[in-house]
Tab-separated table of C-alpha atoms and ligand atoms in Angstrom:
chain	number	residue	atom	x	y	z
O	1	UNK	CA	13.098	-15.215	10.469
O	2	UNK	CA	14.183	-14.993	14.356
O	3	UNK	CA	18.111	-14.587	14.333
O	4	UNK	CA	19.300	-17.215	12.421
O	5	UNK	CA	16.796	-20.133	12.983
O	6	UNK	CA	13.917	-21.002	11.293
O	7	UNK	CA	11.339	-22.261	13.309
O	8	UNK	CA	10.020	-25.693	11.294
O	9	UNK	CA	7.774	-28.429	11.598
O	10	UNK	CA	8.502	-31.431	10.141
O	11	UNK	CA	6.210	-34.351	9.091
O	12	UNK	CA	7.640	-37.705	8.326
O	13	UNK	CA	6.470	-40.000	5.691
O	14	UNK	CA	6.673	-43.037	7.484
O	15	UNK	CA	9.023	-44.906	5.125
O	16	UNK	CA	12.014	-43.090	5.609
O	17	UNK	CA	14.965	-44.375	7.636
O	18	UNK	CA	15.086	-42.656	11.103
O	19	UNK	CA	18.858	-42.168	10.713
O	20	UNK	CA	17.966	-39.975	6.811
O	21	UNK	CA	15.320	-38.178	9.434
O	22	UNK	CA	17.825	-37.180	11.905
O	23	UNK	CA	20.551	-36.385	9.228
O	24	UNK	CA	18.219	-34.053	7.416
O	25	UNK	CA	17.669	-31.907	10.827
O	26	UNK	CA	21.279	-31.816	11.424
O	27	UNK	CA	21.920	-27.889	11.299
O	28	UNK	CA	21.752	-26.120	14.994
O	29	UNK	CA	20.092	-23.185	12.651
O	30	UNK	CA	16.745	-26.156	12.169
O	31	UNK	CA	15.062	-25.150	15.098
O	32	UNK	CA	12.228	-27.840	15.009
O	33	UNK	CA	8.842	-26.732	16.461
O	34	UNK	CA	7.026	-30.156	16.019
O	35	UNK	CA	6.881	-33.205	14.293
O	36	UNK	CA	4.027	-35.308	12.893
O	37	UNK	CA	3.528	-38.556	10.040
O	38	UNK	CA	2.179	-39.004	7.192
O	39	UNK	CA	-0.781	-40.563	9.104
O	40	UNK	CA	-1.786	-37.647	11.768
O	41	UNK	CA	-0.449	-35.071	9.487
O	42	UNK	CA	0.718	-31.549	10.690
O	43	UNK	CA	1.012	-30.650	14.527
O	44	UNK	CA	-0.511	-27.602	15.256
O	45	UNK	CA	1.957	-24.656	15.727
O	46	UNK	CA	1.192	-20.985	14.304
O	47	UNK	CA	4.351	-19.787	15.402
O	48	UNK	CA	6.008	-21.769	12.773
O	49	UNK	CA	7.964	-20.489	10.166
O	50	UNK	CA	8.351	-22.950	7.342
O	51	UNK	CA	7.019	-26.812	6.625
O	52	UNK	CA	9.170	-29.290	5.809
O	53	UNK	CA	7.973	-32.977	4.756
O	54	UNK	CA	10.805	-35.655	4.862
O	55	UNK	CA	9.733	-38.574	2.212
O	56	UNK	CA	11.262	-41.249	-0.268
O	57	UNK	CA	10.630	-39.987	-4.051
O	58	UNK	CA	7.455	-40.762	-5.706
O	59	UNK	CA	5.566	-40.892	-2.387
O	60	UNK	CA	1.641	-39.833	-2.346
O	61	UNK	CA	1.962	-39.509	1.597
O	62	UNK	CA	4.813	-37.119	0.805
O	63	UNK	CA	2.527	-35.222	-1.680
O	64	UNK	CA	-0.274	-35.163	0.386
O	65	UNK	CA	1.386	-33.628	3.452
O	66	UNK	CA	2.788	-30.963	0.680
O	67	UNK	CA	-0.738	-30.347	-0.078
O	68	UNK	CA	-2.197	-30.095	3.257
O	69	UNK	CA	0.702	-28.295	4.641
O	70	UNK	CA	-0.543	-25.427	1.995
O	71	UNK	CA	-4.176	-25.309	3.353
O	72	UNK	CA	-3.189	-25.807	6.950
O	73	UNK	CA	-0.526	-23.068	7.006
O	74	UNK	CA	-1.190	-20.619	4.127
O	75	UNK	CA	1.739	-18.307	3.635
O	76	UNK	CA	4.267	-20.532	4.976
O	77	UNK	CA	6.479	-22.340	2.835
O	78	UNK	CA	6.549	-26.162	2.413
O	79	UNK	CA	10.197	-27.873	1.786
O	80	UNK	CA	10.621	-30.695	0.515
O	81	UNK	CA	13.102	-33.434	1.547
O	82	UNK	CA	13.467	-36.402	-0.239
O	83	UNK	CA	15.157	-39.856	-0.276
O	84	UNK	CA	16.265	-41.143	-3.381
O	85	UNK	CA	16.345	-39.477	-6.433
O	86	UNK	CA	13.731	-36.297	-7.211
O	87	UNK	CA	14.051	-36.595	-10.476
O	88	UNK	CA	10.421	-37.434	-11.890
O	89	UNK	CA	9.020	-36.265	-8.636
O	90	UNK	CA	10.471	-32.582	-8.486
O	91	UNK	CA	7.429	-31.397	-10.855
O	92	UNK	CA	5.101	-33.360	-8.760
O	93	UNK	CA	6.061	-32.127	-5.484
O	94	UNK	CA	6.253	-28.628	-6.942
O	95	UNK	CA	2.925	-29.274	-8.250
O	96	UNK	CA	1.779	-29.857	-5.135
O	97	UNK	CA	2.740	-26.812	-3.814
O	98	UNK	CA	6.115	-26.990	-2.459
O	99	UNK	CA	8.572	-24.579	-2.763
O	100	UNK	CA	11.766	-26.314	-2.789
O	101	UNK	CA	13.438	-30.129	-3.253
O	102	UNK	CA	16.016	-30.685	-1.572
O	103	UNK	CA	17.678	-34.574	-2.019
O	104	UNK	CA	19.248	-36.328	1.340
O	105	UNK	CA	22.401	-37.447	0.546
O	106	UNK	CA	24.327	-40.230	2.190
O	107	UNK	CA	27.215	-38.392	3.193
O	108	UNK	CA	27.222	-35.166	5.428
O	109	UNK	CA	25.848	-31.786	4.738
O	110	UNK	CA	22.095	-32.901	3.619
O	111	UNK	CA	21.518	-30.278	7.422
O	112	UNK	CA	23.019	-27.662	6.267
O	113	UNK	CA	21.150	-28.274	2.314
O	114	UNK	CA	18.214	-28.137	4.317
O	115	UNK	CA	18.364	-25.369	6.415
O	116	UNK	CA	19.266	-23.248	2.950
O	117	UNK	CA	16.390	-24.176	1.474
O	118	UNK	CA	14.179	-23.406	4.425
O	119	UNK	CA	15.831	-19.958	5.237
O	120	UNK	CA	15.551	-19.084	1.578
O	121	UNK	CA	11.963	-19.777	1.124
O	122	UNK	CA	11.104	-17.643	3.863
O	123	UNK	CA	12.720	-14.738	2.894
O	124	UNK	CA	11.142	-14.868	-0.753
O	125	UNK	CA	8.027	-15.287	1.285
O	126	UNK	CA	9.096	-11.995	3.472
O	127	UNK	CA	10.062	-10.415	0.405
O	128	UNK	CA	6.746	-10.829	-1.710
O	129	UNK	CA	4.876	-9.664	1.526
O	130	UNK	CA	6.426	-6.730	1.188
O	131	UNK	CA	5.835	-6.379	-2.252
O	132	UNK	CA	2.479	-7.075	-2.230
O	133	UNK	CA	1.564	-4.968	0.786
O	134	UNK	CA	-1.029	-2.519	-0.285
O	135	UNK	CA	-0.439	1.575	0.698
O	136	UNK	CA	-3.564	3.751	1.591
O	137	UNK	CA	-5.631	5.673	-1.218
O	138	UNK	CA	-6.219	9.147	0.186
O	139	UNK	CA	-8.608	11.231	-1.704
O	140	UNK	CA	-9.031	14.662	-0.884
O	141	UNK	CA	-12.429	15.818	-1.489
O	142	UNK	CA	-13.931	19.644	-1.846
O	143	UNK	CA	-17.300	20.617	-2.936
O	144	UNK	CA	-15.561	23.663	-4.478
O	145	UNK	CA	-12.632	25.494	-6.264
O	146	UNK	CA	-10.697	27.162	-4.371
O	147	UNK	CA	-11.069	25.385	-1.190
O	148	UNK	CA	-7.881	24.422	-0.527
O	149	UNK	CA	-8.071	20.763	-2.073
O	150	UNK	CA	-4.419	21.328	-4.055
O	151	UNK	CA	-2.675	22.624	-0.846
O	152	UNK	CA	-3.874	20.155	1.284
O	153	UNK	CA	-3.138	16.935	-1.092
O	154	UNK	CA	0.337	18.330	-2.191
O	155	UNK	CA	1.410	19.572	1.260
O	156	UNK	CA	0.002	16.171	3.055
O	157	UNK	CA	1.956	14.280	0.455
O	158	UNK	CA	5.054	16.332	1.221
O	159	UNK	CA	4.678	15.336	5.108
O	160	UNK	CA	3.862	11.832	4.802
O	161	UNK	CA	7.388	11.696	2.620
O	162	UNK	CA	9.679	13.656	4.704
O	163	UNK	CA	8.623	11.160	7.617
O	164	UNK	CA	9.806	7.790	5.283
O	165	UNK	CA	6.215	7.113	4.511
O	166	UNK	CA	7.182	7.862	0.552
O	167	UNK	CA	3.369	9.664	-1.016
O	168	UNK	CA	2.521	9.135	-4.843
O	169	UNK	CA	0.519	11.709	-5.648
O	170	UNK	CA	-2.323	11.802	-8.264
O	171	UNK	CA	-3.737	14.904	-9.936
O	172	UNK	CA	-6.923	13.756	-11.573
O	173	UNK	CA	-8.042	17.126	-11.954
O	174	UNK	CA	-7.792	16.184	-15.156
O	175	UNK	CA	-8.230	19.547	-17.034
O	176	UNK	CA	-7.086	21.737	-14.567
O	177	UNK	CA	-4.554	20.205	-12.763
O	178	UNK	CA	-2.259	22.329	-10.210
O	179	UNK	CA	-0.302	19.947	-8.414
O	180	UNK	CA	2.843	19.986	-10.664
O	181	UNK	CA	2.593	23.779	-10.243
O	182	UNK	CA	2.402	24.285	-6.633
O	183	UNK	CA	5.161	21.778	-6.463
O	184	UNK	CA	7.190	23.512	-8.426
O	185	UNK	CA	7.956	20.691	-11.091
O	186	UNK	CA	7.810	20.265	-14.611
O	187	UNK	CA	5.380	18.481	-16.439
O	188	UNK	CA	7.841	16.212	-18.611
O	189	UNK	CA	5.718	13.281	-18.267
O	190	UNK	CA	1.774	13.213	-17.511
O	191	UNK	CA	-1.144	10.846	-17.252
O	192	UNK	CA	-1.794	11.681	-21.121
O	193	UNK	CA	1.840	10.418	-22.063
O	194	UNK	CA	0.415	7.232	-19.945
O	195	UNK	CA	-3.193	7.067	-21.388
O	196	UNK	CA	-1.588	7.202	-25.163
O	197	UNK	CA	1.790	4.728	-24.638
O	198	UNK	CA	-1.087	2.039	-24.490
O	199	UNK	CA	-0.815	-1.566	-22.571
O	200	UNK	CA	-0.905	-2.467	-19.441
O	201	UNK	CA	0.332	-0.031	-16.268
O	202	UNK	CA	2.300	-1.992	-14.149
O	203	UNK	CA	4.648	-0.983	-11.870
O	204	UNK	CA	7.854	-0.570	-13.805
O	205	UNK	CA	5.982	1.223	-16.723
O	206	UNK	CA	4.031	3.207	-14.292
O	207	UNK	CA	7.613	4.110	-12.444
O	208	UNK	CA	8.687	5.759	-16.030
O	209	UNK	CA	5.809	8.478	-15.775
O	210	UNK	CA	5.968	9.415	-12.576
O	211	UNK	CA	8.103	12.863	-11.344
O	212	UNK	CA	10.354	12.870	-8.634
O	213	UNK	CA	10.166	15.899	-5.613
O	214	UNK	CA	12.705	16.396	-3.332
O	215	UNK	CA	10.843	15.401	-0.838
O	216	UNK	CA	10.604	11.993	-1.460
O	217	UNK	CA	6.830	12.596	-2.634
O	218	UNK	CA	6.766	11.236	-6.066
O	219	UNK	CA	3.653	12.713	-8.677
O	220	UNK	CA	1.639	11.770	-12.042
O	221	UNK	CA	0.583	14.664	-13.092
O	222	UNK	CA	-2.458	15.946	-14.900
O	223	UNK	CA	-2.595	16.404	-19.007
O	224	UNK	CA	-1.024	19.705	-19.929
O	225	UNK	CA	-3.896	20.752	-21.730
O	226	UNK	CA	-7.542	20.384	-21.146
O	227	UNK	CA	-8.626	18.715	-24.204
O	228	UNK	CA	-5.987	15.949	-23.143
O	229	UNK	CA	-8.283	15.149	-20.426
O	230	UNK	CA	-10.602	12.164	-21.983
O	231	UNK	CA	-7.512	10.508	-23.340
O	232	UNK	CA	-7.956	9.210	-19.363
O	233	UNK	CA	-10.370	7.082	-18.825
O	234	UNK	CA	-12.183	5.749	-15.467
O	235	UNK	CA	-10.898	2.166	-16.169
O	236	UNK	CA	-7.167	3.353	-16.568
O	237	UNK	CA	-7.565	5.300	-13.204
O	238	UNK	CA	-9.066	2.300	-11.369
O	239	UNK	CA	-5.783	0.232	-12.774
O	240	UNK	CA	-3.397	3.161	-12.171
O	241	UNK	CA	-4.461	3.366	-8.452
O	242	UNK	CA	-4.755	-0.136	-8.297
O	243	UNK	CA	-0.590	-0.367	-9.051
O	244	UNK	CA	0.841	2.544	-7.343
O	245	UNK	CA	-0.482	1.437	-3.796
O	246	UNK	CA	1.756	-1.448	-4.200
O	247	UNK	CA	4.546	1.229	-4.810
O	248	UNK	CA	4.049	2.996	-2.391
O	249	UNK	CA	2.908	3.104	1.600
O	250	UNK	CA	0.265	6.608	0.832
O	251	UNK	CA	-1.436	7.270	-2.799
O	252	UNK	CA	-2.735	10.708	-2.713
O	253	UNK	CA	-5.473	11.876	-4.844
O	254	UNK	CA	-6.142	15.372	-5.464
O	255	UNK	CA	-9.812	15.988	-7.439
O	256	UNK	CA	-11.492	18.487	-9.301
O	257	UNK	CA	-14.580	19.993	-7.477
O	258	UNK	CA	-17.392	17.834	-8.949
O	259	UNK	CA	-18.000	14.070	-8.508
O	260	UNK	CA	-16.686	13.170	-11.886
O	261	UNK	CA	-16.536	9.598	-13.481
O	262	UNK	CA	-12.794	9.402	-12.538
O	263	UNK	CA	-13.158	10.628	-9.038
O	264	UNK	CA	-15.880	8.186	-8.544
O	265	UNK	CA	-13.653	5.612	-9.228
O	266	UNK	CA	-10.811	6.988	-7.012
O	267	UNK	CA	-13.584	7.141	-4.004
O	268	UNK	CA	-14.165	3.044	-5.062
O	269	UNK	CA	-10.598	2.473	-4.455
O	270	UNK	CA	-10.100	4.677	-1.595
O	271	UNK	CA	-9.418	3.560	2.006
O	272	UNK	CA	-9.830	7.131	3.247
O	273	UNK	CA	-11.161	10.047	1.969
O	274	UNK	CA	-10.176	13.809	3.513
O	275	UNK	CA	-12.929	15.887	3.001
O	276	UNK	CA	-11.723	20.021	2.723
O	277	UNK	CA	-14.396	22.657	3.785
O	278	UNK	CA	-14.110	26.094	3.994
O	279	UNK	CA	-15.484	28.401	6.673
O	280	UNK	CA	-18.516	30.014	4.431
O	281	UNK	CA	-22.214	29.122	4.408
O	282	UNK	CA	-21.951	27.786	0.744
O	283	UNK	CA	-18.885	25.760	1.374
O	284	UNK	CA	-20.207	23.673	4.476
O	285	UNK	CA	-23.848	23.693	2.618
O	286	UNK	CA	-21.990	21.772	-0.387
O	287	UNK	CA	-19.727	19.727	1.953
O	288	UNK	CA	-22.553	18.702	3.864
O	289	UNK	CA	-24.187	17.655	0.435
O	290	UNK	CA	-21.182	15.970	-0.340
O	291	UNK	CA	-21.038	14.069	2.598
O	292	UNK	CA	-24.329	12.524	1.949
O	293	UNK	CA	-23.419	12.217	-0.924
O	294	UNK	CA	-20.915	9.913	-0.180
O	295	UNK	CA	-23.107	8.182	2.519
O	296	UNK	CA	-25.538	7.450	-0.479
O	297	UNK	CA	-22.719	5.595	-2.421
O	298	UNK	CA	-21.935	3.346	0.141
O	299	UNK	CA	-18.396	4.448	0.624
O	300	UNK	CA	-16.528	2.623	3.189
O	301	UNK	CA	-13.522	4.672	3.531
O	302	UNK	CA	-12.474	6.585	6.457
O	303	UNK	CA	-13.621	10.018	6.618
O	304	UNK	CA	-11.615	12.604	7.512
O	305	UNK	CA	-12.594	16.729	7.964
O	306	UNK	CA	-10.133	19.661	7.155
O	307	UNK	CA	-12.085	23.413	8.052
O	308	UNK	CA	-9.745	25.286	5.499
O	309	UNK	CA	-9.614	29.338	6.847
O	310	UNK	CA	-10.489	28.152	10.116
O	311	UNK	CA	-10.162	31.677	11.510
O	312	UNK	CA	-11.592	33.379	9.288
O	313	UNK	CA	-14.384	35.954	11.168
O	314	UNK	CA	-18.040	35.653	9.390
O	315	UNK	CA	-20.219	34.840	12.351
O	316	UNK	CA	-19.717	31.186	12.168
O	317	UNK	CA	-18.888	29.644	15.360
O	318	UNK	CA	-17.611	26.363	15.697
O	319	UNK	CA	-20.394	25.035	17.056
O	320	UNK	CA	-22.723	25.992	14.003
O	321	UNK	CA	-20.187	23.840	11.734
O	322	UNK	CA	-20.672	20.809	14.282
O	323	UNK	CA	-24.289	21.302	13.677
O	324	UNK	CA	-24.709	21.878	9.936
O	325	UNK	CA	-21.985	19.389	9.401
O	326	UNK	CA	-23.316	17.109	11.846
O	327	UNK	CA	-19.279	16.134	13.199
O	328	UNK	CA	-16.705	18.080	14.466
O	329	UNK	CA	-13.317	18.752	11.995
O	330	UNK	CA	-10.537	16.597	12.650
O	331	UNK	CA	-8.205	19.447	11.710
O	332	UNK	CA	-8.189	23.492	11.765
O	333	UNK	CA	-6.673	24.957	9.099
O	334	UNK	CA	-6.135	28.767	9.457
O	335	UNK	CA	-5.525	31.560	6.481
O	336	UNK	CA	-1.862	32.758	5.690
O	337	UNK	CA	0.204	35.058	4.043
O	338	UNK	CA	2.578	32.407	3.865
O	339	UNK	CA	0.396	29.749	2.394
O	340	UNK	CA	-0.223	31.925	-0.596
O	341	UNK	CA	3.603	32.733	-0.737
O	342	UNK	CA	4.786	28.606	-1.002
O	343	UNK	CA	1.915	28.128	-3.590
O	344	UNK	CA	3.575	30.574	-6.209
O	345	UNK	CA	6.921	29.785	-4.985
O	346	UNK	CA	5.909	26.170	-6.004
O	347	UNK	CA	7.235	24.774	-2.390
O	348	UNK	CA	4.950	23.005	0.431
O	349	UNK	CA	4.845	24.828	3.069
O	350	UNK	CA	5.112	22.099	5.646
O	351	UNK	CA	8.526	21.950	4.065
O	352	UNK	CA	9.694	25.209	4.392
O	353	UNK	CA	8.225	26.771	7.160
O	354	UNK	CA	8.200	25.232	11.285
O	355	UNK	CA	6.350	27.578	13.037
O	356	UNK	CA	3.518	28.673	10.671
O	357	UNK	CA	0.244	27.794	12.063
O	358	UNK	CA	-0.942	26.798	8.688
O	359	UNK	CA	2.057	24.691	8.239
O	360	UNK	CA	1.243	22.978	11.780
O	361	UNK	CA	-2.263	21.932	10.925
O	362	UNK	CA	-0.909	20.273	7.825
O	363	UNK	CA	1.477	18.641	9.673
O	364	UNK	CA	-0.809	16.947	12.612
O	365	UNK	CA	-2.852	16.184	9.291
O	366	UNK	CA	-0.324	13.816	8.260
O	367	UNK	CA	0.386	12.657	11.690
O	368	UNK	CA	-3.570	11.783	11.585
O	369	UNK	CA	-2.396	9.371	9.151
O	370	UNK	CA	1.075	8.602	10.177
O	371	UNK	CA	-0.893	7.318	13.977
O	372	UNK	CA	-3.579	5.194	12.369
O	373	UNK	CA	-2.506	2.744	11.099
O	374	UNK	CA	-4.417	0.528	9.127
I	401	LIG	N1	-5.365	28.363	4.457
I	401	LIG	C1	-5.091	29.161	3.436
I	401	LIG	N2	-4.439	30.335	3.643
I	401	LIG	C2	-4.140	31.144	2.617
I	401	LIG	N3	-4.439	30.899	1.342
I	401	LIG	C3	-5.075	29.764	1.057
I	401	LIG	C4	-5.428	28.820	2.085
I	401	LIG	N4	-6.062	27.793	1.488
I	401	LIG	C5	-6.081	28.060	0.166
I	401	LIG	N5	-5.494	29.247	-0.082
I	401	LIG	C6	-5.331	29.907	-1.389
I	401	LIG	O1	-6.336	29.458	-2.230
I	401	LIG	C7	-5.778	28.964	-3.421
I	401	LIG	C8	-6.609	27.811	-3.922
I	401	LIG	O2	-6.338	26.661	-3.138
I	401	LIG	P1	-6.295	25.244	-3.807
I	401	LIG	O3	-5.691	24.322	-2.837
I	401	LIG	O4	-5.671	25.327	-5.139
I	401	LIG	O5	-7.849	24.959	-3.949
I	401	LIG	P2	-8.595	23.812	-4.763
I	401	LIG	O6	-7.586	22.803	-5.116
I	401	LIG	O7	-9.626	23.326	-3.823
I	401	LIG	O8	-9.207	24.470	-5.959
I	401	LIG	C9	-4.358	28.582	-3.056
I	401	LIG	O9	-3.543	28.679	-4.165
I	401	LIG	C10	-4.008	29.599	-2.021
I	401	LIG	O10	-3.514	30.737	-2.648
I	402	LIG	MG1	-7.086	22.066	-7.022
């Protein structure tokens, strides 16, 4: 809603006194874009913020402006005012499609009645948006242990949270699962507490298993113990995922190194997908491998490149990556003392530490994501 006003359009069913019209509009806060009848139907306006349809009870005109003001405008709310009394009709103009009834009354006030209903309807519209509006799925790929898949998913989720862009974090390296550790929290709740409580996972049962970090970054962590794992199954992923981006603006999933039934799933739900390499001739072999890989499923998510060790001296020059990789890193992530020193003390380092170079690249990762968009 601009200001105060909500921009609406108004069709008249024909049969309505003018004087009920003009009595129904009579709030300054009505701001009326257009009007149109029951027999040329809506004006065209997109800027508009809310129908309304002025009719006597138990009229089909009325109903059938309802309906087509539903299919004309989708996502705006149609308001219903009517002559006489509603009763009867409410469930038929609801039916319809409408979204409130509001009755014109004789005496003064029906404008301010109106513009209530109209102002309210849009912000339950606003407010469902928001509810409804879907957060990335980034899965962070690696064709290997140890390639820095843990540090970049926990530390990226760390970023995107200190910045107000709140991360849920996944760990469906299901057996052996680090992201609780090099977080530094404590498994009280994991996905096998989930898998076992049985039911659906919506969002308020799904808000009960996940562990707060101070960074805003919020995390479902793997089982505790290995042969916990298969108490997880693909379809419960697809529906876990499926929740938590409504929860949340980022979903971050971290993966074990193989191309598992669960991680396929994750990739199917992903809108991006950060790929980790590391600077050795095995590890941009397998990445390239994986990247075909991905090709070959028909992945549509955006790809992004992290060269983990990035300074690392073994006669690779950039240029060789570009070539065996066939595309250039989006980010250069170089060794640390310091990076090793935040794993065990369980703390992301882009947390703790400005000027660490490591700690940079991990930040302009995020920004990657913070720039974009969707
Ligand atoms: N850029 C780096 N600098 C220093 N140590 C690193 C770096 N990347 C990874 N490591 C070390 O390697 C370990 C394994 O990384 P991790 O993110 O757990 O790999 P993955 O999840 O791919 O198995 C980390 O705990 C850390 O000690
Ligand atoms: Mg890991």
């Amino acid at each position: 809603m601009s200001d105060q006003h909500v921009r609406t359009l108004v069709a008249v069913d024909g049969s309505v006194d003018g004087d009920l019209v003009e009595r129904v509009l009579d709030d300054p806060r009505v701001a009326v874009a257009a009007v149109g009848d029951a027999s040329m139907g809506w004006p065209g306006r997109e800027d508009a913020e809310a129908l309304l349809v002025v009719c006597r009870d138990g009229s089909e005109e009325g109903l059938e402006l309802v309906r087509r003001g539903r299919s004309d405008y989708p996502g705006r709310p149609v308001v219903v005012a009517c002559q006489g009394s509603p009763n009867g009709f409410l469930r038929k103009a609801f039916a319809a499609g409408a979204e409130d009834v509001v009755q014109i009354s004789t005496v003064e006030g029906t404008g301010a009645e109106t513009y209530l209903a109209l102002a309210k309807a849009v912000a339950r519209r606003e407010s469902d948006a928001v509810a409804t509006a879907e957060g990335r799925v980034v899965t962070v790929l690696g064709p290997k242990g140890g390639t820095g898949k843990t540090l970049v998913a926990t530390n990226l989720a760390a970023a995107l949270s200190v910045k107000h862009q709140r991360a849920i974090v996944v760990d469906l390296d299901l057996q052996f699962g680090d992201v609780g550790l090099v977080m530094g929290m404590h498994p009280e709740r994991t996905m096998h507490d989930l898998a076992i409580s049985g039911g659906h996972p919506d969002a308020s049962k799904l808000d009960g298993f996940l562990v707060e970090h101070a960074s805003g970054a919020a995390v479902l962590l793997a089982p505790t113990r290995p042969d916990h794992a298969t108490a997880v199954t693909p379809p419960l992923v697809r529906d876990v995922l499926r929740v938590l981006r409504t929860m949340a603006p980022f979903v971050v999933v971290d993966t074990p190194p193989a191309f598992s039934p669960e991680v396929i799933v994750a990739l199917d739900e992903s809108t991006d997908i950060c790929v980790v390499a590391m600077l050795d001739v095995a590890s941009l072999k397998n990445t390239k491998l994986a990247l075909e890989t991905l090709t070959l499923m028909g992945v549509k998510a955006d790809i992004r490149l992290v060269l983990n060790r990035s300074d690392t001296s073994v006669g690779i020059s950039h240029a060789d990556v570009v070539h065996i990789l066939g595309r250039a890193p989006d980010v250069l992530l170089p060794s640390s003392r310091d990076v090793v020193r935040s794993v065990n003390a369980g703390e992301p380092i882009v947390l703790t530490d400005k000027r660490n170079d490591s700690a940079k690249a991990l930040r302009a990762l995020a920004g990657l994501y913070l720039k974009e968009g969707r």
